[in-house]
């Protein structure tokens, strides 16, 4: 979606993988994908939404059995239902990549607008959000506007609990990247946006540049957990729901990981 593709700052490669049943039905199945990954890649690191894959010419690959998650377990249940409903549409959406008829399966613009907003919020609440992800969203909205997008996301965003965060993203896009107001998918909120921008400038992508976190804290399991609680408390003023659910999700995630350990 960038005017010049080589201008984009790349990260890793994320693959969304589902299971195709004998009846041709596609389904999200973490157990099956984990078994597949362990068979062909070994017992690599795994968590609730992905398993580490391999390296392609030095670039890390993650295999996702679900595209994203949310700390709030109620909102997360709604999000996973949305992914389930969207699966057949997303895996049948092909885009040409050559004049010889080659194509690749990629998400639709409408799906990406929701998924990438959740992805932005994941970075923001759990580690730290960088401007590069915000720039990605700029070009997504530009492409969507040029395609004549008419779908209203307000109801869906409220249902998934990302509406308030989305208003902050719109303000940052408009204020920092001069995004035209007609591209916006929800109304911008200056108060939310200034808070978000301050965190972006303080922490950066994955919180790598956050001077509030010492190297000692980053390198210690206990230190990372303490820092996580401190981050929850700092963001609580603006986003109480997601921050209050984060410790609950951490315990739930530990139980999920125990239940999905490799069978001996």
PDB file of C-alpha atoms in Angstrom:
ATOM      1  CA  UNK A   1       0.000   0.000   0.000  1.00  0.00           C
ATOM      2  CA  UNK A   2       3.040   2.296   0.229  1.00  0.00           C
ATOM      3  CA  UNK A   3       3.775   4.534  -2.795  1.00  0.00           C
ATOM      4  CA  UNK A   4       7.216   2.912  -2.890  1.00  0.00           C
ATOM      5  CA  UNK A   5       7.214  -0.486  -1.178  1.00  0.00           C
ATOM      6  CA  UNK A   6      10.890  -0.309  -0.218  1.00  0.00           C
ATOM      7  CA  UNK A   7      10.155   2.781   1.911  1.00  0.00           C
ATOM      8  CA  UNK A   8       8.388   0.671   4.529  1.00  0.00           C
ATOM      9  CA  UNK A   9      10.290  -0.300   7.667  1.00  0.00           C
ATOM     10  CA  UNK A  10       9.820  -4.087   7.770  1.00  0.00           C
ATOM     11  CA  UNK A  11       9.443  -6.322  10.793  1.00  0.00           C
ATOM     12  CA  UNK A  12       8.800 -10.045  10.884  1.00  0.00           C
ATOM     13  CA  UNK A  13       6.548 -12.137   8.642  1.00  0.00           C
ATOM     14  CA  UNK A  14       3.179 -13.092  10.126  1.00  0.00           C
ATOM     15  CA  UNK A  15       1.235 -15.984   8.623  1.00  0.00           C
ATOM     16  CA  UNK A  16      -2.356 -16.760   9.576  1.00  0.00           C
ATOM     17  CA  UNK A  17      -2.945 -20.499   9.271  1.00  0.00           C
ATOM     18  CA  UNK A  18      -6.242 -22.380   9.582  1.00  0.00           C
ATOM     19  CA  UNK A  19      -7.325 -25.998   9.203  1.00  0.00           C
ATOM     20  CA  UNK A  20      -9.339 -27.235   6.246  1.00  0.00           C
ATOM     21  CA  UNK A  21     -11.653 -30.088   7.192  1.00  0.00           C
ATOM     22  CA  UNK A  22     -12.669 -33.019   4.985  1.00  0.00           C
ATOM     23  CA  UNK A  23     -15.853 -31.126   4.177  1.00  0.00           C
ATOM     24  CA  UNK A  24     -13.823 -28.126   2.978  1.00  0.00           C
ATOM     25  CA  UNK A  25     -14.788 -25.984   5.963  1.00  0.00           C
ATOM     26  CA  UNK A  26     -12.048 -23.707   7.288  1.00  0.00           C
ATOM     27  CA  UNK A  27     -11.648 -23.439  11.032  1.00  0.00           C
ATOM     28  CA  UNK A  28      -9.359 -21.846  13.611  1.00  0.00           C
ATOM     29  CA  UNK A  29      -7.690 -24.680  15.522  1.00  0.00           C
ATOM     30  CA  UNK A  30      -4.745 -23.895  17.805  1.00  0.00           C
ATOM     31  CA  UNK A  31      -4.197 -27.553  18.785  1.00  0.00           C
ATOM     32  CA  UNK A  32      -3.879 -28.696  15.172  1.00  0.00           C
ATOM     33  CA  UNK A  33      -1.573 -25.827  14.181  1.00  0.00           C
ATOM     34  CA  UNK A  34       0.595 -26.371  17.267  1.00  0.00           C
ATOM     35  CA  UNK A  35       0.878 -30.078  16.409  1.00  0.00           C
ATOM     36  CA  UNK A  36       1.778 -29.235  12.808  1.00  0.00           C
ATOM     37  CA  UNK A  37       4.412 -26.710  13.908  1.00  0.00           C
ATOM     38  CA  UNK A  38       5.979 -29.069  16.440  1.00  0.00           C
ATOM     39  CA  UNK A  39       6.136 -31.851  13.869  1.00  0.00           C
ATOM     40  CA  UNK A  40       7.932 -29.784  11.242  1.00  0.00           C
ATOM     41  CA  UNK A  41       9.678 -27.061  13.279  1.00  0.00           C
ATOM     42  CA  UNK A  42      10.324 -28.689  16.650  1.00  0.00           C
ATOM     43  CA  UNK A  43       9.214 -27.474  20.078  1.00  0.00           C
ATOM     44  CA  UNK A  44       9.487 -23.772  19.378  1.00  0.00           C
ATOM     45  CA  UNK A  45       8.170 -20.995  21.628  1.00  0.00           C
ATOM     46  CA  UNK A  46       4.395 -20.603  21.575  1.00  0.00           C
ATOM     47  CA  UNK A  47       1.721 -18.427  23.142  1.00  0.00           C
ATOM     48  CA  UNK A  48      -2.027 -17.865  22.885  1.00  0.00           C
ATOM     49  CA  UNK A  49      -2.103 -16.434  19.367  1.00  0.00           C
ATOM     50  CA  UNK A  50       1.027 -17.685  17.583  1.00  0.00           C
ATOM     51  CA  UNK A  51       3.962 -20.059  17.504  1.00  0.00           C
ATOM     52  CA  UNK A  52       7.453 -19.026  16.458  1.00  0.00           C
ATOM     53  CA  UNK A  53       8.183 -20.391  13.010  1.00  0.00           C
ATOM     54  CA  UNK A  54      11.591 -20.213  11.426  1.00  0.00           C
ATOM     55  CA  UNK A  55      13.826 -17.677   9.706  1.00  0.00           C
ATOM     56  CA  UNK A  56      13.612 -16.791   6.035  1.00  0.00           C
ATOM     57  CA  UNK A  57      16.943 -15.251   5.051  1.00  0.00           C
ATOM     58  CA  UNK A  58      17.306 -13.885   8.576  1.00  0.00           C
ATOM     59  CA  UNK A  59      13.708 -12.634   8.896  1.00  0.00           C
ATOM     60  CA  UNK A  60      11.708 -14.258  11.724  1.00  0.00           C
ATOM     61  CA  UNK A  61       8.376 -15.887  10.873  1.00  0.00           C
ATOM     62  CA  UNK A  62       5.397 -16.313  13.213  1.00  0.00           C
ATOM     63  CA  UNK A  63       2.566 -18.762  12.516  1.00  0.00           C
ATOM     64  CA  UNK A  64      -0.713 -17.439  13.909  1.00  0.00           C
ATOM     65  CA  UNK A  65      -3.672 -19.657  14.716  1.00  0.00           C
ATOM     66  CA  UNK A  66      -5.584 -16.503  15.631  1.00  0.00           C
ATOM     67  CA  UNK A  67      -4.626 -13.062  14.283  1.00  0.00           C
ATOM     68  CA  UNK A  68      -4.728 -11.151  17.577  1.00  0.00           C
ATOM     69  CA  UNK A  69      -6.137 -11.075  21.112  1.00  0.00           C
ATOM     70  CA  UNK A  70      -7.269  -8.645  23.801  1.00  0.00           C
ATOM     71  CA  UNK A  71      -6.573  -8.629  27.552  1.00  0.00           C
ATOM     72  CA  UNK A  72     -10.235  -8.077  28.376  1.00  0.00           C
ATOM     73  CA  UNK A  73     -11.571 -11.646  28.172  1.00  0.00           C
ATOM     74  CA  UNK A  74     -15.088 -10.469  27.288  1.00  0.00           C
ATOM     75  CA  UNK A  75     -13.845  -8.349  24.405  1.00  0.00           C
ATOM     76  CA  UNK A  76     -11.430 -11.103  23.430  1.00  0.00           C
ATOM     77  CA  UNK A  77     -14.277 -13.611  23.137  1.00  0.00           C
ATOM     78  CA  UNK A  78     -16.086 -11.203  20.820  1.00  0.00           C
ATOM     79  CA  UNK A  79     -12.911 -10.659  18.810  1.00  0.00           C
ATOM     80  CA  UNK A  80     -12.304 -14.398  18.345  1.00  0.00           C
ATOM     81  CA  UNK A  81     -15.919 -14.805  17.208  1.00  0.00           C
ATOM     82  CA  UNK A  82     -15.339 -12.029  14.664  1.00  0.00           C
ATOM     83  CA  UNK A  83     -12.230 -13.843  13.357  1.00  0.00           C
ATOM     84  CA  UNK A  84     -14.200 -17.095  13.146  1.00  0.00           C
ATOM     85  CA  UNK A  85     -16.957 -15.430  11.112  1.00  0.00           C
ATOM     86  CA  UNK A  86     -14.431 -13.710   8.840  1.00  0.00           C
ATOM     87  CA  UNK A  87     -12.249 -16.763   8.149  1.00  0.00           C
ATOM     88  CA  UNK A  88     -13.951 -18.025   4.941  1.00  0.00           C
ATOM     89  CA  UNK A  89     -14.020 -14.512   3.445  1.00  0.00           C
ATOM     90  CA  UNK A  90     -10.392 -13.700   4.238  1.00  0.00           C
ATOM     91  CA  UNK A  91      -8.993 -17.006   2.956  1.00  0.00           C
ATOM     92  CA  UNK A  92     -10.783 -16.606  -0.364  1.00  0.00           C
ATOM     93  CA  UNK A  93      -9.563 -13.055  -1.046  1.00  0.00           C
ATOM     94  CA  UNK A  94      -6.805 -13.207  -3.660  1.00  0.00           C
ATOM     95  CA  UNK A  95      -4.682 -10.332  -4.970  1.00  0.00           C
ATOM     96  CA  UNK A  96      -2.556 -10.644  -8.138  1.00  0.00           C
ATOM     97  CA  UNK A  97       1.201 -10.189  -7.673  1.00  0.00           C
ATOM     98  CA  UNK A  98       2.402 -10.702 -11.251  1.00  0.00           C
ATOM     99  CA  UNK A  99       1.276 -10.395 -14.850  1.00  0.00           C
ATOM    100  CA  UNK A 100       1.721 -14.163 -15.225  1.00  0.00           C
ATOM    101  CA  UNK A 101      -1.337 -14.794 -13.052  1.00  0.00           C
ATOM    102  CA  UNK A 102       0.393 -15.442  -9.729  1.00  0.00           C
ATOM    103  CA  UNK A 103      -1.619 -14.365  -6.699  1.00  0.00           C
ATOM    104  CA  UNK A 104      -1.473 -14.280  -2.919  1.00  0.00           C
ATOM    105  CA  UNK A 105      -4.222 -14.598  -0.309  1.00  0.00           C
ATOM    106  CA  UNK A 106      -4.351 -11.395   1.755  1.00  0.00           C
ATOM    107  CA  UNK A 107      -6.901  -9.803   4.140  1.00  0.00           C
ATOM    108  CA  UNK A 108      -9.579  -7.504   2.770  1.00  0.00           C
ATOM    109  CA  UNK A 109      -9.371  -3.775   3.470  1.00  0.00           C
ATOM    110  CA  UNK A 110     -12.389  -3.847   5.792  1.00  0.00           C
ATOM    111  CA  UNK A 111     -10.938  -6.726   7.813  1.00  0.00           C
ATOM    112  CA  UNK A 112      -7.529  -5.035   7.995  1.00  0.00           C
ATOM    113  CA  UNK A 113      -9.049  -1.831   9.348  1.00  0.00           C
ATOM    114  CA  UNK A 114     -10.369  -3.756  12.353  1.00  0.00           C
ATOM    115  CA  UNK A 115      -7.496  -6.221  12.721  1.00  0.00           C
ATOM    116  CA  UNK A 116      -4.747  -3.609  12.479  1.00  0.00           C
ATOM    117  CA  UNK A 117      -6.481  -1.362  15.015  1.00  0.00           C
ATOM    118  CA  UNK A 118      -6.501  -4.313  17.424  1.00  0.00           C
ATOM    119  CA  UNK A 119      -2.835  -4.915  16.535  1.00  0.00           C
ATOM    120  CA  UNK A 120      -1.996  -1.282  17.361  1.00  0.00           C
ATOM    121  CA  UNK A 121      -3.777  -1.588  20.697  1.00  0.00           C
ATOM    122  CA  UNK A 122      -1.891  -4.851  21.460  1.00  0.00           C
ATOM    123  CA  UNK A 123       1.425  -3.048  21.006  1.00  0.00           C
ATOM    124  CA  UNK A 124       0.262  -0.063  23.026  1.00  0.00           C
ATOM    125  CA  UNK A 125      -1.109  -1.935  26.042  1.00  0.00           C
ATOM    126  CA  UNK A 126       1.397  -4.763  26.232  1.00  0.00           C
ATOM    127  CA  UNK A 127       4.814  -3.402  25.198  1.00  0.00           C
ATOM    128  CA  UNK A 128       4.943  -0.091  23.401  1.00  0.00           C
ATOM    129  CA  UNK A 129       3.720   1.377  20.130  1.00  0.00           C
ATOM    130  CA  UNK A 130       5.988   2.894  17.495  1.00  0.00           C
ATOM    131  CA  UNK A 131       5.171   5.397  14.751  1.00  0.00           C
ATOM    132  CA  UNK A 132       5.916   2.806  12.072  1.00  0.00           C
ATOM    133  CA  UNK A 133       2.707   0.915  12.930  1.00  0.00           C
ATOM    134  CA  UNK A 134       0.787   4.207  12.878  1.00  0.00           C
ATOM    135  CA  UNK A 135       2.210   4.992   9.424  1.00  0.00           C
ATOM    136  CA  UNK A 136       1.036   1.563   8.239  1.00  0.00           C
ATOM    137  CA  UNK A 137      -2.478   2.512   9.346  1.00  0.00           C
ATOM    138  CA  UNK A 138      -2.207   5.824   7.482  1.00  0.00           C
ATOM    139  CA  UNK A 139      -1.630   4.030   4.192  1.00  0.00           C
ATOM    140  CA  UNK A 140      -4.352   1.495   4.968  1.00  0.00           C
ATOM    141  CA  UNK A 141      -6.909   4.299   5.433  1.00  0.00           C
ATOM    142  CA  UNK A 142      -5.627   6.045   2.301  1.00  0.00           C
ATOM    143  CA  UNK A 143      -6.139   2.864   0.270  1.00  0.00           C
ATOM    144  CA  UNK A 144      -9.545   2.302   1.832  1.00  0.00           C
ATOM    145  CA  UNK A 145     -10.676   5.872   1.083  1.00  0.00           C
ATOM    146  CA  UNK A 146      -9.528   5.592  -2.534  1.00  0.00           C
ATOM    147  CA  UNK A 147     -11.461   2.325  -2.853  1.00  0.00           C
ATOM    148  CA  UNK A 148     -14.654   4.129  -1.807  1.00  0.00           C
ATOM    149  CA  UNK A 149     -15.099   2.527   1.584  1.00  0.00           C
ATOM    150  CA  UNK A 150     -18.570   3.061   3.050  1.00  0.00           C
ATOM    151  CA  UNK A 151     -18.739   0.648   5.997  1.00  0.00           C
ATOM    152  CA  UNK A 152     -19.251   2.260   9.424  1.00  0.00           C
ATOM    153  CA  UNK A 153     -16.856   0.786  11.991  1.00  0.00           C
ATOM    154  CA  UNK A 154     -18.245   2.630  15.032  1.00  0.00           C
ATOM    155  CA  UNK A 155     -20.584  -0.134  16.187  1.00  0.00           C
ATOM    156  CA  UNK A 156     -17.996  -2.899  15.667  1.00  0.00           C
ATOM    157  CA  UNK A 157     -15.241  -0.926  17.398  1.00  0.00           C
ATOM    158  CA  UNK A 158     -17.485  -0.273  20.405  1.00  0.00           C
ATOM    159  CA  UNK A 159     -18.462  -3.963  20.485  1.00  0.00           C
ATOM    160  CA  UNK A 160     -14.788  -4.982  20.554  1.00  0.00           C
ATOM    161  CA  UNK A 161     -13.793  -2.294  23.064  1.00  0.00           C
ATOM    162  CA  UNK A 162     -11.363  -0.446  20.756  1.00  0.00           C
ATOM    163  CA  UNK A 163     -13.450   2.632  19.924  1.00  0.00           C
ATOM    164  CA  UNK A 164     -11.827   4.912  22.516  1.00  0.00           C
ATOM    165  CA  UNK A 165      -8.332   3.889  21.431  1.00  0.00           C
ATOM    166  CA  UNK A 166      -9.301   4.384  17.774  1.00  0.00           C
ATOM    167  CA  UNK A 167     -10.284   8.024  18.459  1.00  0.00           C
ATOM    168  CA  UNK A 168      -6.763   8.577  19.817  1.00  0.00           C
ATOM    169  CA  UNK A 169      -5.178   6.985  16.738  1.00  0.00           C
ATOM    170  CA  UNK A 170      -7.237   9.239  14.445  1.00  0.00           C
ATOM    171  CA  UNK A 171      -5.954  12.346  16.284  1.00  0.00           C
ATOM    172  CA  UNK A 172      -2.314  11.212  15.991  1.00  0.00           C
ATOM    173  CA  UNK A 173      -2.778  10.446  12.291  1.00  0.00           C
ATOM    174  CA  UNK A 174      -4.289  13.883  11.684  1.00  0.00           C
ATOM    175  CA  UNK A 175      -1.921  15.877  13.912  1.00  0.00           C
ATOM    176  CA  UNK A 176       1.393  14.158  13.140  1.00  0.00           C
ATOM    177  CA  UNK A 177       0.887  12.775   9.622  1.00  0.00           C
ATOM    178  CA  UNK A 178      -1.585  15.416   8.377  1.00  0.00           C
ATOM    179  CA  UNK A 179      -4.119  12.772   7.424  1.00  0.00           C
ATOM    180  CA  UNK A 180      -7.241  14.389   5.905  1.00  0.00           C
ATOM    181  CA  UNK A 181     -10.339  14.270   8.091  1.00  0.00           C
ATOM    182  CA  UNK A 182     -12.346  12.572   5.347  1.00  0.00           C
ATOM    183  CA  UNK A 183     -10.168   9.469   5.719  1.00  0.00           C
ATOM    184  CA  UNK A 184     -11.132   9.061   9.381  1.00  0.00           C
ATOM    185  CA  UNK A 185     -13.234   6.062  10.358  1.00  0.00           C
ATOM    186  CA  UNK A 186     -14.195   7.493  13.785  1.00  0.00           C
ATOM    187  CA  UNK A 187     -14.040  11.027  15.177  1.00  0.00           C
ATOM    188  CA  UNK A 188     -10.646  12.121  16.543  1.00  0.00           C
ATOM    189  CA  UNK A 189     -10.288  12.848  20.262  1.00  0.00           C
ATOM    190  CA  UNK A 190      -7.528  15.315  21.181  1.00  0.00           C
ATOM    191  CA  UNK A 191      -7.276  14.344  24.853  1.00  0.00           C
ATOM    192  CA  UNK A 192      -6.928  10.661  24.055  1.00  0.00           C
ATOM    193  CA  UNK A 193      -4.635  11.440  21.143  1.00  0.00           C
ATOM    194  CA  UNK A 194      -2.164  13.581  23.115  1.00  0.00           C
ATOM    195  CA  UNK A 195      -1.894  10.848  25.734  1.00  0.00           C
ATOM    196  CA  UNK A 196      -1.229   8.243  23.027  1.00  0.00           C
ATOM    197  CA  UNK A 197       1.333  10.415  21.236  1.00  0.00           C
ATOM    198  CA  UNK A 198       3.225  11.058  24.456  1.00  0.00           C
ATOM    199  CA  UNK A 199       3.459   7.303  25.086  1.00  0.00           C
ATOM    200  CA  UNK A 200       4.570   6.666  21.486  1.00  0.00           C
ATOM    201  CA  UNK A 201       7.363   9.230  21.780  1.00  0.00           C
ATOM    202  CA  UNK A 202       8.410   7.925  25.210  1.00  0.00           C
ATOM    203  CA  UNK A 203       8.439   4.197  24.508  1.00  0.00           C
ATOM    204  CA  UNK A 204       8.640   3.486  20.770  1.00  0.00           C
ATOM    205  CA  UNK A 205       8.112   0.112  19.111  1.00  0.00           C
ATOM    206  CA  UNK A 206       7.998  -2.716  21.712  1.00  0.00           C
ATOM    207  CA  UNK A 207       9.042  -0.134  24.325  1.00  0.00           C
ATOM    208  CA  UNK A 208      12.675  -0.460  23.219  1.00  0.00           C
ATOM    209  CA  UNK A 209      13.418   3.236  23.726  1.00  0.00           C
ATOM    210  CA  UNK A 210      11.576   3.776  26.996  1.00  0.00           C
ATOM    211  CA  UNK A 211      13.990   5.511  29.393  1.00  0.00           C
ATOM    212  CA  UNK A 212      11.613   4.693  32.252  1.00  0.00           C
ATOM    213  CA  UNK A 213      12.633   1.020  31.970  1.00  0.00           C
ATOM    214  CA  UNK A 214      16.187  -0.022  32.883  1.00  0.00           C
ATOM    215  CA  UNK A 215      18.126  -2.765  31.083  1.00  0.00           C
ATOM    216  CA  UNK A 216      18.135  -4.690  34.345  1.00  0.00           C
ATOM    217  CA  UNK A 217      14.325  -4.692  34.359  1.00  0.00           C
ATOM    218  CA  UNK A 218      14.180  -5.797  30.705  1.00  0.00           C
ATOM    219  CA  UNK A 219      16.549  -8.737  31.278  1.00  0.00           C
ATOM    220  CA  UNK A 220      14.745 -10.106  34.330  1.00  0.00           C
ATOM    221  CA  UNK A 221      11.541 -12.136  34.275  1.00  0.00           C
ATOM    222  CA  UNK A 222      10.487 -10.625  37.596  1.00  0.00           C
ATOM    223  CA  UNK A 223      11.534  -7.179  36.386  1.00  0.00           C
ATOM    224  CA  UNK A 224       9.401  -7.474  33.242  1.00  0.00           C
ATOM    225  CA  UNK A 225       6.395  -8.458  35.335  1.00  0.00           C
ATOM    226  CA  UNK A 226       6.925  -5.531  37.703  1.00  0.00           C
ATOM    227  CA  UNK A 227       7.271  -3.201  34.728  1.00  0.00           C
ATOM    228  CA  UNK A 228       4.075  -4.632  33.244  1.00  0.00           C
ATOM    229  CA  UNK A 229       2.156  -3.757  36.416  1.00  0.00           C
ATOM    230  CA  UNK A 230       3.654  -0.253  36.427  1.00  0.00           C
ATOM    231  CA  UNK A 231       2.588   0.180  32.798  1.00  0.00           C
ATOM    232  CA  UNK A 232      -0.942  -0.950  33.651  1.00  0.00           C
ATOM    233  CA  UNK A 233      -1.123   1.622  36.450  1.00  0.00           C
ATOM    234  CA  UNK A 234       0.163   4.382  34.152  1.00  0.00           C
ATOM    235  CA  UNK A 235      -2.386   3.641  31.417  1.00  0.00           C
ATOM    236  CA  UNK A 236      -5.241   2.942  33.858  1.00  0.00           C
ATOM    237  CA  UNK A 237      -6.371   6.576  33.902  1.00  0.00           C
ATOM    238  CA  UNK A 238      -7.308   6.490  30.220  1.00  0.00           C
ATOM    239  CA  UNK A 239      -8.017   2.796  29.677  1.00  0.00           C
ATOM    240  CA  UNK A 240      -9.162   1.211  32.965  1.00  0.00           C
ATOM    241  CA  UNK A 241     -10.883  -1.819  31.439  1.00  0.00           C
ATOM    242  CA  UNK A 242      -7.975  -3.205  29.421  1.00  0.00           C
ATOM    243  CA  UNK A 243      -5.467  -2.457  32.196  1.00  0.00           C
ATOM    244  CA  UNK A 244      -7.545  -4.038  34.973  1.00  0.00           C
ATOM    245  CA  UNK A 245      -8.035  -7.162  32.870  1.00  0.00           C
ATOM    246  CA  UNK A 246      -4.317  -7.508  32.016  1.00  0.00           C
ATOM    247  CA  UNK A 247      -3.262  -9.331  35.246  1.00  0.00           C
ATOM    248  CA  UNK A 248      -6.303 -11.604  34.873  1.00  0.00           C
ATOM    249  CA  UNK A 249      -5.359 -12.385  31.289  1.00  0.00           C
ATOM    250  CA  UNK A 250      -1.779 -13.122  32.361  1.00  0.00           C
ATOM    251  CA  UNK A 251      -2.999 -15.815  34.780  1.00  0.00           C
ATOM    252  CA  UNK A 252      -5.467 -17.162  32.210  1.00  0.00           C
ATOM    253  CA  UNK A 253      -2.698 -17.231  29.584  1.00  0.00           C
ATOM    254  CA  UNK A 254      -0.425 -19.216  31.924  1.00  0.00           C
ATOM    255  CA  UNK A 255      -3.180 -21.799  32.378  1.00  0.00           C
ATOM    256  CA  UNK A 256      -3.710 -21.913  28.594  1.00  0.00           C
ATOM    257  CA  UNK A 257       0.007 -22.538  28.034  1.00  0.00           C
ATOM    258  CA  UNK A 258       0.038 -25.328  30.639  1.00  0.00           C
ATOM    259  CA  UNK A 259      -2.886 -26.955  28.858  1.00  0.00           C
ATOM    260  CA  UNK A 260      -1.053 -26.780  25.507  1.00  0.00           C
ATOM    261  CA  UNK A 261       2.353 -28.070  26.548  1.00  0.00           C
ATOM    262  CA  UNK A 262       4.023 -30.622  24.266  1.00  0.00           C
ATOM    263  CA  UNK A 263       2.856 -34.131  25.058  1.00  0.00           C
ATOM    264  CA  UNK A 264       5.736 -36.229  26.438  1.00  0.00           C
TER     265      UNK A 264
END
